[in-house]
Amino acid sequence: MKLLFMACLSPKTGNCTTAERIREHIEAAGHTCVLRDTADFKNPEDVADLIAEEKYEGALAIHLYKSGRLLLDSCIPFGIVFGGTDINEDVKGETKRPVMGQVLQKARFAVAFSNRLKEEAEAFWPFHGSKIYVQPQGIETKAGTCFNWRSFLRRTGIDNENVDDLHVFVLVCGLRRVKDPLYLVNVFSEWHVEDPSVYLIIIGPEIDPLFAKEVELNVKRARGVFLAPERPQEELHAAMRRSFALVNSSVSEGMSAAVLEAMHLGVPVLARNIPGNAAIVIHEDTGLLFSNPQEFIELSKRLIREPALREQIVCNARAYVREQHSRDKERDTYQQLLQHLH
């Protein structure tokens, strides 16, 4: 089958990574899958023309509104993968919600990354619950073997000889407002003055250039907080594995790949208590959830103070990811769902 796969392919975003992974699953089943960026199309007519011209037999799209609406004029069967912000944010828009309902009605199937996301969608469109399948994101990590932690810290701006005595927290995200990387900067800076062994490194690409400049200016004024450019995945995973903990301070998440990757790598997670994070992080079991900056500091200090808690969280989180976020299970699910497009 020749499939068109629509997604927002802004470089280095979660949607882009997810789309590449799902495309691999589809092609492993012997199908042809062409990935296209929604930004390349102005309206549904453009997509309908492309489908007719290229003779696509089916389609898949990530994001109910941004990608799904572009398939409304198409005459081929299609499936939808919820992106997260569509169900968390876009559904609140009075003009967007009816369009999203039309897309879901026309879709042969829909995929939600969690039970919570499926339940949220069912609350708005109760008659379509039977076509929504839950498939958590499949996770795989590859930490580079030639990674030098001391050199990485020095390049980032942390020039401390006693690197084994440091507690380095990493926040991995594209620099855009929804990720809210500045949420903890001030309290972390105050904590570093009190305890010079703690550092926060924000790692990620500049998705929103204006906001990235704002982040850079704020980080320069802070003590113990550093900004690092994006790294190749193997180097990033190696840095995450050497860090004390991974931090997520997003305002909204579908399902954070960085959080799941940290769990897989055996790194404890401290995540902001939002629905997308709470769906995968169980407080004091597979990670720690904080509701405000001060609570983040209190929980971080506790993680340093209680090695047994850290060890328990790491063990539980790793088991959870291996069981619930298997790439093999994800591959089987998408290959089976494609049968709905015949």
Short mmCIF file of C-alpha atoms in Angstrom, two decimals:
data_model
loop_
_atom_site.label_atom_id
_atom_site.label_comp_id
_atom_site.label_asym_id
_atom_site.label_seq_id
_atom_site.Cartn_x
_atom_site.Cartn_y
_atom_site.Cartn_z
CA MET A 1 0.00 0.00 0.00
CA LYS A 2 1.23 3.51 -0.81
CA LEU A 3 0.62 5.78 2.19
CA LEU A 4 0.82 9.53 2.70
CA PHE A 5 1.95 10.43 6.23
CA MET A 6 1.22 14.03 7.35
CA ALA A 7 2.89 15.59 10.40
CA CYS A 8 4.36 18.85 11.70
CA LEU A 9 8.01 18.22 10.92
CA SER A 10 9.62 21.23 12.61
CA PRO A 11 13.18 20.03 13.14
CA LYS A 12 13.91 18.38 16.48
CA THR A 13 10.34 18.42 17.83
CA GLY A 14 8.67 15.39 19.40
CA ASN A 15 6.21 15.07 16.50
CA CYS A 16 9.10 14.77 14.04
CA THR A 17 10.78 12.00 16.07
CA THR A 18 7.48 10.14 16.53
CA ALA A 19 6.65 10.39 12.82
CA GLU A 20 10.03 8.97 11.77
CA ARG A 21 9.63 6.05 14.16
CA ILE A 22 6.07 5.21 13.03
CA ARG A 23 7.16 5.47 9.37
CA GLU A 24 9.84 2.84 10.07
CA HIS A 25 7.16 0.52 11.52
CA ILE A 26 4.94 0.97 8.43
CA GLU A 27 7.76 0.37 5.96
CA ALA A 28 8.90 -2.71 7.93
CA ALA A 29 5.52 -4.24 6.99
CA GLY A 30 6.32 -3.78 3.28
CA HIS A 31 4.32 -0.59 2.63
CA THR A 32 5.54 2.59 0.96
CA CYS A 33 5.21 5.54 3.35
CA VAL A 34 5.93 9.11 2.27
CA LEU A 35 6.31 11.61 5.12
CA ARG A 36 5.23 15.18 4.34
CA ASP A 37 5.27 18.35 6.44
CA THR A 38 1.88 20.01 7.01
CA ALA A 39 3.63 23.38 6.50
CA ASP A 40 3.95 22.50 2.79
CA PHE A 41 0.18 22.71 2.29
CA LYS A 42 -2.15 25.73 2.51
CA ASN A 43 -5.49 23.90 2.49
CA PRO A 44 -7.23 20.50 2.09
CA GLU A 45 -7.51 21.03 -1.69
CA ASP A 46 -3.71 21.00 -2.01
CA VAL A 47 -3.54 17.64 -0.26
CA ALA A 48 -6.42 16.20 -2.30
CA ASP A 49 -4.56 17.21 -5.51
CA LEU A 50 -1.35 15.56 -4.26
CA ILE A 51 -3.21 12.34 -3.38
CA ALA A 52 -4.76 12.16 -6.87
CA GLU A 53 -1.47 13.00 -8.59
CA GLU A 54 0.69 10.54 -6.61
CA LYS A 55 -2.02 7.84 -6.41
CA TYR A 56 -1.86 7.35 -2.64
CA GLU A 57 -4.07 4.56 -1.33
CA GLY A 58 -4.29 5.60 2.32
CA ALA A 59 -3.06 8.24 4.75
CA LEU A 60 -1.95 8.75 8.33
CA ALA A 61 -1.65 12.04 10.20
CA ILE A 62 -0.25 13.17 13.54
CA HIS A 63 -2.34 15.93 15.20
CA LEU A 64 -6.09 16.02 14.88
CA TYR A 65 -6.26 19.68 13.82
CA LYS A 66 -2.98 20.72 12.19
CA SER A 67 -2.66 17.62 10.00
CA GLY A 68 -6.11 16.03 10.17
CA ARG A 69 -8.02 19.00 8.75
CA LEU A 70 -5.87 18.81 5.60
CA LEU A 71 -7.29 15.34 4.87
CA LEU A 72 -10.95 16.36 5.01
CA ASP A 73 -11.26 16.70 1.20
CA SER A 74 -9.44 13.46 0.47
CA CYS A 75 -11.23 10.40 -0.90
CA ILE A 76 -8.82 7.83 0.59
CA PRO A 77 -9.16 6.14 4.01
CA PHE A 78 -6.98 7.60 6.77
CA GLY A 79 -6.03 7.20 10.43
CA ILE A 80 -5.11 9.83 13.04
CA VAL A 81 -2.53 9.91 15.82
CA PHE A 82 -3.28 12.44 18.58
CA GLY A 83 -0.32 14.76 19.05
CA GLY A 84 -1.09 15.90 22.59
CA THR A 85 -1.54 19.64 22.09
CA ASP A 86 -4.58 18.92 19.90
CA ILE A 87 -6.46 17.27 22.80
CA ASN A 88 -4.81 19.37 25.56
CA GLU A 89 -5.01 22.82 23.94
CA ASP A 90 -6.61 23.09 20.47
CA VAL A 91 -9.85 21.44 21.55
CA LYS A 92 -10.55 24.55 23.70
CA GLY A 93 -10.90 26.68 20.55
CA GLU A 94 -14.51 27.16 19.47
CA THR A 95 -13.54 27.20 15.77
CA LYS A 96 -11.07 24.32 15.91
CA ARG A 97 -13.14 21.81 17.93
CA PRO A 98 -15.88 21.21 15.28
CA VAL A 99 -13.23 20.68 12.59
CA MET A 100 -11.43 18.17 14.84
CA GLY A 101 -14.74 16.37 15.35
CA GLN A 102 -15.21 16.09 11.58
CA VAL A 103 -11.71 14.65 11.19
CA LEU A 104 -12.30 12.06 13.93
CA GLN A 105 -15.66 11.12 12.41
CA LYS A 106 -14.09 10.52 9.00
CA ALA A 107 -10.98 8.70 10.31
CA ARG A 108 -10.95 4.89 10.24
CA PHE A 109 -9.02 4.82 13.53
CA ALA A 110 -7.28 7.11 16.01
CA VAL A 111 -4.31 6.49 18.31
CA ALA A 112 -3.88 8.05 21.77
CA PHE A 113 -0.56 7.79 23.62
CA SER A 114 -2.30 7.23 26.97
CA ASN A 115 -5.62 6.23 28.53
CA ARG A 116 -5.96 9.78 29.83
CA LEU A 117 -5.70 11.23 26.31
CA LYS A 118 -8.30 8.73 25.04
CA GLU A 119 -10.66 9.66 27.89
CA GLU A 120 -10.21 13.39 27.18
CA ALA A 121 -11.08 12.84 23.51
CA GLU A 122 -14.11 10.71 24.45
CA ALA A 123 -15.38 13.50 26.69
CA PHE A 124 -15.68 15.73 23.60
CA TRP A 125 -16.65 13.06 21.05
CA PRO A 126 -18.34 10.21 22.98
CA PHE A 127 -19.65 8.46 19.85
CA HIS A 128 -16.16 7.81 18.48
CA GLY A 129 -14.60 6.10 21.51
CA SER A 130 -14.64 2.67 19.84
CA LYS A 131 -12.23 3.79 17.11
CA ILE A 132 -9.64 5.26 19.54
CA TYR A 133 -6.82 2.85 20.39
CA VAL A 134 -4.26 3.40 23.16
CA GLN A 135 -0.64 2.84 22.14
CA PRO A 136 2.09 4.42 24.30
CA GLN A 137 5.17 5.72 22.51
CA GLY A 138 7.88 3.13 21.91
CA ILE A 139 11.22 4.08 23.45
CA GLU A 140 14.77 3.18 22.52
CA THR A 141 17.99 4.78 23.80
CA LYS A 142 21.57 4.68 22.53
CA ALA A 143 24.18 6.25 24.78
CA GLY A 144 27.51 6.90 23.05
CA THR A 145 30.43 4.90 24.44
CA CYS A 146 33.11 7.55 23.73
CA PHE A 147 31.39 10.26 25.79
CA ASN A 148 33.53 12.32 28.19
CA TRP A 149 31.45 13.81 31.03
CA ARG A 150 34.17 16.17 32.29
CA SER A 151 34.74 17.54 28.78
CA PHE A 152 30.99 17.96 28.22
CA LEU A 153 30.61 19.94 31.46
CA ARG A 154 33.61 22.14 30.63
CA ARG A 155 32.21 22.94 27.16
CA THR A 156 28.88 23.81 28.80
CA GLY A 157 30.58 26.22 31.23
CA ILE A 158 30.97 24.06 34.35
CA ASP A 159 34.70 23.96 35.08
CA ASN A 160 34.91 21.98 38.30
CA GLU A 161 37.61 19.41 38.99
CA ASN A 162 35.47 17.33 41.35
CA VAL A 163 32.84 16.31 38.79
CA ASP A 164 31.90 13.16 40.72
CA ASP A 165 30.77 15.30 43.66
CA LEU A 166 28.36 17.39 41.56
CA HIS A 167 24.59 17.00 41.24
CA VAL A 168 23.85 17.97 37.64
CA PHE A 169 20.19 18.24 36.63
CA VAL A 170 19.38 18.34 32.90
CA LEU A 171 16.30 19.81 31.23
CA VAL A 172 16.03 18.57 27.64
CA CYS A 173 13.66 20.54 25.41
CA GLY A 174 13.33 22.65 22.30
CA LEU A 175 13.40 26.31 23.30
CA ARG A 176 9.76 27.35 22.96
CA ARG A 177 7.25 28.74 25.43
CA VAL A 178 5.17 25.58 25.91
CA LYS A 179 8.28 23.88 27.37
CA ASP A 180 8.70 26.72 29.92
CA PRO A 181 12.46 26.22 30.49
CA LEU A 182 12.66 29.41 32.58
CA TYR A 183 10.15 28.12 35.16
CA LEU A 184 12.84 26.91 37.58
CA VAL A 185 15.79 29.17 36.71
CA ASN A 186 15.42 31.67 39.57
CA VAL A 187 14.86 29.12 42.35
CA PHE A 188 17.64 26.92 41.02
CA SER A 189 20.02 29.89 40.97
CA GLU A 190 19.21 30.62 44.63
CA TRP A 191 19.75 26.94 45.49
CA HIS A 192 23.15 26.92 43.75
CA VAL A 193 24.29 29.87 45.90
CA GLU A 194 23.28 27.84 48.96
CA ASP A 195 24.77 24.57 47.60
CA PRO A 196 27.47 25.05 44.89
CA SER A 197 27.39 21.32 44.00
CA VAL A 198 24.04 21.63 42.18
CA TYR A 199 23.79 22.68 38.54
CA LEU A 200 21.03 22.86 35.94
CA ILE A 201 21.82 22.44 32.23
CA ILE A 202 19.11 23.27 29.68
CA ILE A 203 19.85 21.32 26.47
CA GLY A 204 18.00 21.78 23.21
CA PRO A 205 17.58 23.48 19.84
CA GLU A 206 16.23 27.00 19.26
CA ILE A 207 12.70 26.31 18.00
CA ASP A 208 11.43 29.86 18.69
CA PRO A 209 14.38 32.24 18.04
CA LEU A 210 12.90 35.21 19.94
CA PHE A 211 12.10 33.10 22.99
CA ALA A 212 15.50 31.39 22.75
CA LYS A 213 17.14 34.83 23.10
CA GLU A 214 15.02 35.48 26.21
CA VAL A 215 16.15 32.16 27.68
CA GLU A 216 19.79 32.95 26.91
CA LEU A 217 19.62 36.36 28.64
CA ASN A 218 17.95 34.93 31.75
CA VAL A 219 20.38 32.02 32.00
CA LYS A 220 23.38 34.37 31.72
CA ARG A 221 22.16 36.26 34.79
CA ALA A 222 21.57 33.07 36.81
CA ARG A 223 24.07 31.25 39.01
CA GLY A 224 24.59 27.53 38.44
CA VAL A 225 22.34 27.41 35.37
CA PHE A 226 23.78 26.81 31.89
CA LEU A 227 22.47 26.54 28.34
CA ALA A 228 23.83 23.91 25.93
CA PRO A 229 23.02 23.58 22.22
CA GLU A 230 21.35 20.44 20.95
CA ARG A 231 23.55 17.35 20.78
CA PRO A 232 23.49 14.24 18.55
CA GLN A 233 21.17 11.71 20.14
CA GLU A 234 23.88 9.29 21.28
CA GLU A 235 25.79 12.11 23.00
CA LEU A 236 22.59 13.49 24.53
CA HIS A 237 21.66 10.08 25.94
CA ALA A 238 25.17 9.65 27.33
CA ALA A 239 24.91 13.08 29.04
CA MET A 240 21.50 12.21 30.44
CA ARG A 241 22.84 8.91 31.80
CA ARG A 242 25.67 10.70 33.65
CA SER A 243 23.37 13.39 35.10
CA PHE A 244 21.82 13.23 38.56
CA ALA A 245 18.23 13.71 37.33
CA LEU A 246 16.18 14.79 34.34
CA VAL A 247 13.78 17.73 34.71
CA ASN A 248 10.59 18.47 32.76
CA SER A 249 8.91 21.84 33.40
CA SER A 250 6.51 21.96 30.42
CA VAL A 251 3.15 23.71 30.54
CA SER A 252 1.68 21.01 28.27
CA GLU A 253 2.88 17.60 27.05
CA GLY A 254 1.39 14.81 24.96
CA MET A 255 3.92 12.25 26.15
CA SER A 256 7.48 13.46 26.72
CA ALA A 257 10.05 11.30 24.94
CA ALA A 258 12.84 12.84 27.07
CA VAL A 259 11.10 11.71 30.27
CA LEU A 260 10.67 8.16 28.94
CA GLU A 261 14.25 8.06 27.63
CA ALA A 262 15.56 9.12 31.06
CA MET A 263 13.55 6.32 32.68
CA HIS A 264 14.98 3.84 30.17
CA LEU A 265 18.52 5.09 30.87
CA GLY A 266 18.11 4.70 34.64
CA VAL A 267 17.94 8.42 35.45
CA PRO A 268 15.35 9.68 37.97
CA VAL A 269 12.77 12.15 36.65
CA LEU A 270 11.41 15.29 38.31
CA ALA A 271 8.43 16.46 36.24
CA ARG A 272 5.94 19.28 36.48
CA ASN A 273 2.56 17.97 37.58
CA ILE A 274 0.57 18.36 34.36
CA PRO A 275 -1.75 15.69 32.87
CA GLY A 276 0.71 14.54 30.17
CA ASN A 277 3.47 13.97 32.73
CA ALA A 278 1.19 12.50 35.41
CA ALA A 279 0.08 9.87 32.86
CA ILE A 280 3.59 8.33 32.89
CA VAL A 281 5.15 9.54 36.17
CA ILE A 282 3.64 8.11 39.35
CA HIS A 283 4.79 10.25 42.26
CA GLU A 284 7.39 8.55 44.47
CA ASP A 285 7.09 5.40 42.33
CA THR A 286 8.37 6.04 38.77
CA GLY A 287 9.43 9.64 39.41
CA LEU A 288 8.66 12.81 41.35
CA LEU A 289 5.98 15.36 40.44
CA PHE A 290 6.17 19.02 41.49
CA SER A 291 3.45 21.67 41.29
CA ASN A 292 5.56 24.80 41.86
CA PRO A 293 9.25 25.81 41.81
CA GLN A 294 9.65 25.59 45.59
CA GLU A 295 8.31 22.04 45.62
CA PHE A 296 10.81 21.17 42.89
CA ILE A 297 13.68 22.31 45.17
CA GLU A 298 12.29 20.38 48.15
CA LEU A 299 11.94 17.16 46.12
CA SER A 300 15.40 17.59 44.56
CA LYS A 301 16.99 17.97 47.99
CA ARG A 302 15.12 14.85 49.12
CA LEU A 303 16.45 12.92 46.11
CA ILE A 304 20.00 13.89 47.10
CA ARG A 305 19.37 13.09 50.75
CA GLU A 306 17.68 9.71 50.20
CA PRO A 307 19.70 7.38 47.92
CA ALA A 308 17.22 4.56 48.60
CA LEU A 309 14.36 6.63 47.16
CA ARG A 310 16.44 7.43 44.07
CA GLU A 311 17.29 3.76 43.57
CA GLN A 312 13.66 2.69 44.00
CA ILE A 313 12.42 5.27 41.48
CA VAL A 314 15.06 4.29 38.92
CA CYS A 315 14.23 0.58 39.26
CA ASN A 316 10.44 1.08 39.00
CA ALA A 317 10.70 3.54 36.10
CA ARG A 318 12.98 1.28 34.08
CA ALA A 319 10.61 -1.67 34.56
CA TYR A 320 7.62 0.52 33.58
CA VAL A 321 9.22 1.69 30.32
CA ARG A 322 10.31 -1.80 29.32
CA GLU A 323 6.79 -3.12 29.89
CA GLN A 324 4.63 -0.26 28.62
CA HIS A 325 6.79 1.45 25.99
CA SER A 326 8.19 -1.44 23.98
CA ARG A 327 9.04 -0.56 20.36
CA ASP A 328 8.06 -4.09 19.32
CA LYS A 329 4.54 -3.64 20.74
CA GLU A 330 4.27 -0.22 19.07
CA ARG A 331 5.32 -1.70 15.71
CA ASP A 332 2.76 -4.52 15.97
CA THR A 333 -0.05 -2.08 16.85
CA TYR A 334 0.53 0.23 13.87
CA GLN A 335 0.95 -2.67 11.46
CA GLN A 336 -2.38 -4.12 12.65
CA LEU A 337 -4.17 -0.75 12.47
CA LEU A 338 -3.16 -0.33 8.83
CA GLN A 339 -5.59 -3.14 8.02
CA HIS A 340 -8.40 -0.61 8.71
CA LEU A 341 -7.24 1.35 5.65
CA HIS A 342 -7.82 -1.50 3.18
#
